[in-house]
Short mmCIF file of C-alpha atoms in Angstrom, two decimals:
data_model
loop_
_atom_site.label_atom_id
_atom_site.label_comp_id
_atom_site.label_asym_id
_atom_site.label_seq_id
_atom_site.Cartn_x
_atom_site.Cartn_y
_atom_site.Cartn_z
CA ASP E 79 -2.99 -131.39 -67.34
CA GLN E 80 -5.73 -128.97 -68.38
CA GLN E 81 -8.95 -130.43 -66.98
CA VAL E 82 -11.15 -127.68 -68.42
CA LYS E 83 -10.47 -126.54 -71.96
CA GLN E 84 -11.86 -123.78 -74.10
CA ASN E 85 -10.42 -124.50 -77.50
CA SER E 86 -11.45 -121.26 -79.17
CA PRO E 87 -9.37 -118.30 -77.96
CA SER E 88 -11.65 -115.89 -79.80
CA LEU E 89 -15.07 -115.62 -81.42
CA SER E 90 -16.55 -112.81 -83.48
CA VAL E 91 -20.30 -112.47 -84.20
CA GLN E 92 -22.68 -109.86 -85.54
CA GLU E 93 -25.04 -108.01 -83.26
CA GLY E 94 -28.39 -109.79 -83.03
CA ARG E 95 -27.00 -113.20 -83.97
CA ILE E 96 -26.32 -116.13 -81.69
CA SER E 97 -22.97 -116.54 -79.89
CA ILE E 98 -21.98 -120.08 -78.95
CA LEU E 99 -19.05 -120.58 -76.62
CA ASN E 100 -17.78 -124.08 -75.98
CA CYS E 101 -16.03 -125.82 -73.12
CA ASP E 102 -14.76 -129.38 -72.67
CA TYR E 103 -13.70 -131.13 -69.50
CA THR E 104 -11.89 -134.34 -68.69
CA ASN E 105 -12.59 -134.92 -64.99
CA SER E 106 -15.71 -137.08 -64.63
CA MET E 107 -15.97 -136.01 -60.97
CA PHE E 108 -16.97 -132.47 -61.95
CA ASP E 109 -20.59 -131.96 -60.91
CA TYR E 110 -21.13 -128.22 -61.15
CA PHE E 111 -20.28 -125.85 -63.97
CA LEU E 112 -20.19 -122.08 -64.19
CA TRP E 113 -19.61 -119.36 -66.74
CA TYR E 114 -17.91 -116.10 -65.85
CA LYS E 115 -17.64 -112.93 -67.89
CA LYS E 116 -14.68 -110.58 -67.67
CA TYR E 117 -14.27 -107.06 -68.95
CA PRO E 118 -10.78 -105.48 -69.23
CA ALA E 119 -9.35 -104.16 -65.95
CA GLU E 120 -12.16 -105.76 -63.94
CA GLY E 121 -12.57 -109.00 -62.04
CA PRO E 122 -14.60 -111.85 -63.49
CA THR E 123 -18.32 -111.77 -62.72
CA PHE E 124 -20.63 -114.77 -62.43
CA LEU E 125 -22.96 -115.24 -65.37
CA ILE E 126 -24.78 -118.56 -65.19
CA SER E 127 -24.30 -122.07 -63.82
CA ILE E 128 -25.58 -125.60 -64.20
CA SER E 129 -25.60 -128.68 -62.01
CA SER E 130 -24.71 -132.06 -63.46
CA ILE E 131 -28.25 -133.30 -62.75
CA LYS E 132 -29.55 -130.93 -65.43
CA ASP E 133 -28.80 -130.60 -69.13
CA LYS E 134 -29.98 -127.03 -69.62
CA ASN E 135 -30.28 -123.82 -67.65
CA GLU E 136 -31.65 -120.58 -69.01
CA ASP E 137 -31.44 -117.02 -67.73
CA GLY E 138 -32.73 -114.37 -70.08
CA ARG E 139 -30.53 -114.21 -73.17
CA PHE E 140 -28.10 -116.76 -71.72
CA THR E 141 -28.51 -120.53 -71.86
CA VAL E 142 -26.02 -123.15 -70.78
CA PHE E 143 -26.21 -126.69 -72.14
CA LEU E 144 -24.47 -129.66 -70.56
CA ASN E 145 -23.71 -132.93 -72.35
CA LYS E 146 -22.29 -135.21 -69.67
CA SER E 147 -21.60 -138.14 -71.97
CA ALA E 148 -19.46 -135.93 -74.18
CA LYS E 149 -18.06 -133.97 -71.22
CA HIS E 150 -19.01 -130.80 -73.04
CA LEU E 151 -20.86 -127.65 -72.16
CA SER E 152 -21.77 -124.61 -74.16
CA LEU E 153 -23.02 -121.11 -73.51
CA HIS E 154 -25.53 -119.62 -75.94
CA ILE E 155 -26.17 -115.89 -76.04
CA VAL E 156 -29.22 -114.84 -78.05
CA PRO E 157 -29.43 -112.18 -79.31
CA SER E 158 -25.83 -111.02 -78.97
CA GLN E 159 -25.24 -107.39 -78.08
CA PRO E 160 -22.08 -105.24 -78.33
CA GLY E 161 -22.02 -105.03 -74.52
CA ASP E 162 -21.51 -108.80 -74.45
CA SER E 163 -18.00 -108.31 -75.82
CA ALA E 164 -15.77 -109.70 -73.09
CA VAL E 165 -13.68 -112.73 -72.14
CA TYR E 166 -15.80 -115.69 -71.07
CA PHE E 167 -14.40 -118.32 -68.71
CA CYS E 168 -15.84 -121.75 -68.17
CA ALA E 169 -15.28 -123.24 -64.69
CA ALA E 170 -16.02 -126.55 -62.99
CA SER E 171 -16.07 -127.95 -59.50
CA ALA E 172 -16.17 -131.41 -57.93
CA LEU E 173 -17.80 -131.08 -54.56
CA GLU E 174 -16.84 -134.57 -53.38
CA THR E 175 -13.14 -134.30 -54.10
CA SER E 176 -12.19 -130.65 -54.25
CA GLY E 177 -14.75 -128.93 -52.08
CA SER E 178 -15.07 -125.26 -52.87
CA ARG E 179 -12.33 -125.12 -55.49
CA LEU E 180 -13.03 -124.13 -59.09
CA THR E 181 -11.01 -125.17 -62.14
CA PHE E 182 -11.11 -122.64 -64.97
CA GLY E 183 -10.64 -122.89 -68.70
CA GLU E 184 -8.35 -120.60 -70.68
CA GLY E 185 -11.10 -118.20 -71.71
CA THR E 186 -12.68 -117.14 -75.00
CA GLN E 187 -12.65 -113.53 -76.16
CA LEU E 188 -16.08 -112.74 -77.61
CA THR E 189 -16.42 -109.73 -79.89
CA VAL E 190 -19.91 -108.65 -80.94
CA ASN E 191 -19.80 -106.32 -83.91
CA PRO E 192 -22.52 -103.65 -84.35
CA ASP B 286 -20.90 -101.49 -53.16
CA ALA B 287 -17.78 -103.62 -53.63
CA GLY B 288 -17.75 -106.42 -51.05
CA ILE B 289 -14.21 -107.40 -51.96
CA THR B 290 -11.26 -105.11 -52.64
CA GLN B 291 -7.61 -105.59 -53.49
CA SER B 292 -4.56 -103.44 -52.83
CA PRO B 293 -2.48 -102.28 -54.47
CA ARG B 294 -4.15 -102.27 -57.89
CA HIS B 295 -0.84 -101.92 -59.69
CA LYS B 296 2.71 -102.65 -58.59
CA VAL B 297 6.09 -102.72 -60.26
CA THR B 298 8.91 -104.37 -58.38
CA GLU B 299 12.34 -105.82 -58.96
CA THR B 300 13.43 -109.44 -59.04
CA GLY B 301 14.32 -110.75 -55.60
CA THR B 302 12.20 -108.34 -53.59
CA PRO B 303 9.36 -109.49 -51.34
CA VAL B 304 5.84 -108.43 -52.31
CA THR B 305 2.58 -108.67 -50.40
CA LEU B 306 -0.84 -108.29 -51.99
CA ARG B 307 -3.88 -107.70 -49.82
CA CYS B 308 -7.46 -108.84 -50.24
CA HIS B 309 -10.20 -107.46 -48.02
CA GLN B 310 -13.83 -108.59 -47.91
CA THR B 311 -16.80 -107.25 -45.98
CA GLU B 312 -19.19 -110.17 -46.57
CA ASN B 313 -17.96 -112.49 -43.81
CA HIS B 314 -17.30 -115.28 -46.31
CA ARG B 315 -15.47 -118.27 -44.88
CA TYR B 316 -13.73 -119.20 -48.15
CA MET B 317 -11.24 -116.95 -49.93
CA TYR B 318 -8.97 -117.61 -52.90
CA TRP B 319 -5.99 -116.20 -54.79
CA TYR B 320 -5.74 -116.74 -58.55
CA ARG B 321 -3.38 -115.56 -61.23
CA GLN B 322 -4.47 -114.85 -64.79
CA ASP B 323 -2.06 -115.34 -67.65
CA PRO B 324 -2.68 -115.44 -71.42
CA GLY B 325 -3.40 -118.97 -72.58
CA HIS B 326 -3.86 -120.25 -69.04
CA GLY B 327 -7.03 -118.64 -67.82
CA LEU B 328 -7.35 -118.37 -64.06
CA ARG B 329 -5.17 -120.67 -61.98
CA LEU B 330 -5.59 -121.18 -58.25
CA ILE B 331 -2.55 -120.27 -56.15
CA HIS B 332 -3.80 -120.77 -52.58
CA TYR B 333 -7.12 -120.76 -50.82
CA SER B 334 -8.43 -120.42 -47.29
CA TYR B 335 -11.36 -122.15 -45.62
CA GLY B 336 -11.21 -120.15 -42.40
CA VAL B 337 -8.99 -118.07 -40.17
CA LYS B 338 -5.52 -119.63 -40.11
CA ASP B 339 -6.74 -122.47 -42.39
CA THR B 340 -5.13 -122.41 -45.82
CA ASP B 341 -4.20 -124.87 -48.52
CA LYS B 342 -2.26 -124.96 -51.76
CA GLY B 343 -3.72 -124.62 -55.22
CA GLU B 344 -2.28 -125.75 -58.53
CA VAL B 345 0.46 -123.08 -58.83
CA SER B 346 1.55 -122.45 -55.25
CA ASP B 347 5.34 -122.59 -55.66
CA GLY B 348 6.95 -119.26 -54.73
CA TYR B 349 3.84 -118.00 -52.93
CA SER B 350 2.64 -118.02 -49.35
CA VAL B 351 -0.59 -116.80 -47.77
CA SER B 352 -1.89 -115.78 -44.41
CA ARG B 353 -5.34 -115.26 -42.98
CA SER B 354 -5.35 -113.86 -39.48
CA LYS B 355 -8.84 -112.35 -39.76
CA THR B 356 -11.94 -113.44 -41.67
CA GLU B 357 -11.90 -110.29 -43.75
CA ASP B 358 -8.25 -110.27 -44.85
CA PHE B 359 -6.32 -112.71 -47.04
CA LEU B 360 -2.71 -111.84 -47.85
CA LEU B 361 -0.62 -113.23 -50.69
CA THR B 362 3.16 -112.97 -50.35
CA LEU B 363 5.83 -113.49 -52.95
CA GLU B 364 8.88 -114.12 -50.78
CA SER B 365 11.35 -113.31 -53.56
CA ALA B 366 9.65 -112.09 -56.72
CA THR B 367 10.70 -113.52 -60.09
CA SER B 368 9.86 -112.36 -63.62
CA SER B 369 7.65 -115.45 -64.07
CA GLN B 370 5.38 -114.03 -61.38
CA THR B 371 4.50 -111.04 -63.55
CA SER B 372 0.75 -111.49 -63.85
CA VAL B 373 -2.66 -110.20 -62.90
CA TYR B 374 -3.72 -111.48 -59.49
CA PHE B 375 -7.34 -111.90 -58.48
CA CYS B 376 -8.73 -112.53 -55.06
CA ALA B 377 -12.14 -114.17 -54.68
CA MET B 378 -14.58 -115.13 -51.95
CA GLY B 379 -17.44 -117.61 -51.85
CA THR B 380 -17.89 -121.29 -52.64
CA SER B 381 -17.84 -123.53 -55.67
CA ASN B 382 -21.46 -122.57 -56.36
CA GLU B 383 -20.45 -118.98 -56.88
CA GLN B 384 -17.29 -117.01 -56.31
CA PHE B 385 -17.09 -113.22 -56.26
CA PHE B 386 -13.90 -111.68 -57.54
CA GLY B 387 -11.99 -108.57 -56.63
CA PRO B 388 -10.86 -106.06 -59.27
CA GLY B 389 -7.37 -107.52 -59.60
CA THR B 390 -3.78 -106.43 -59.02
CA ARG B 391 -1.44 -106.06 -61.96
CA LEU B 392 2.06 -107.03 -60.81
CA THR B 393 5.14 -106.47 -62.94
CA VAL B 394 8.45 -107.96 -61.83
CA LEU B 395 11.43 -106.43 -63.65
#
């Protein structure tokens, strides 16, 4: 039972354009969401997060949008750069029921072409 | 400036042998985690620890055990390795608000 799903295994965009990565979840108890970025042969690194009391969080070129009614979140990268090419994981937590545990999606490989 | 390290970084072993992976952190984090990463599955939690000698199972704990005798060290043991345990293993520290990951251990079970 995959509670966090990233339905696009890969995404390819041109440098300078917008990258939109999507994530859906099924557990209505999730109240905190995170995006991680992973380069080959390295561990994932934290990128940006959002609490369920918000619908948008922005940090430089990265913005995360949360639509609770649709149980959907997205990560926007504007403008995209070749160095953004990596695997992006969506993750969620439910503080009340699962404490410090995170549930991850399958990941989306983003390729930004020069 | 790595606050969390893993050893070994690569290991090849044979089916049926025991294997222990080590995670070491220098940040005094209470919570530590072991994940495995497989294509099509993302990161899946194996076991986690919420303090010295306090551990609990994750979603894919069968065939794995853990121990935490000191705050800084979290060990993952495969009692009898199987080919299905070929994977990349990541250790992490922190909380649900932010977890910091180690560089990973690539384990191949032949």
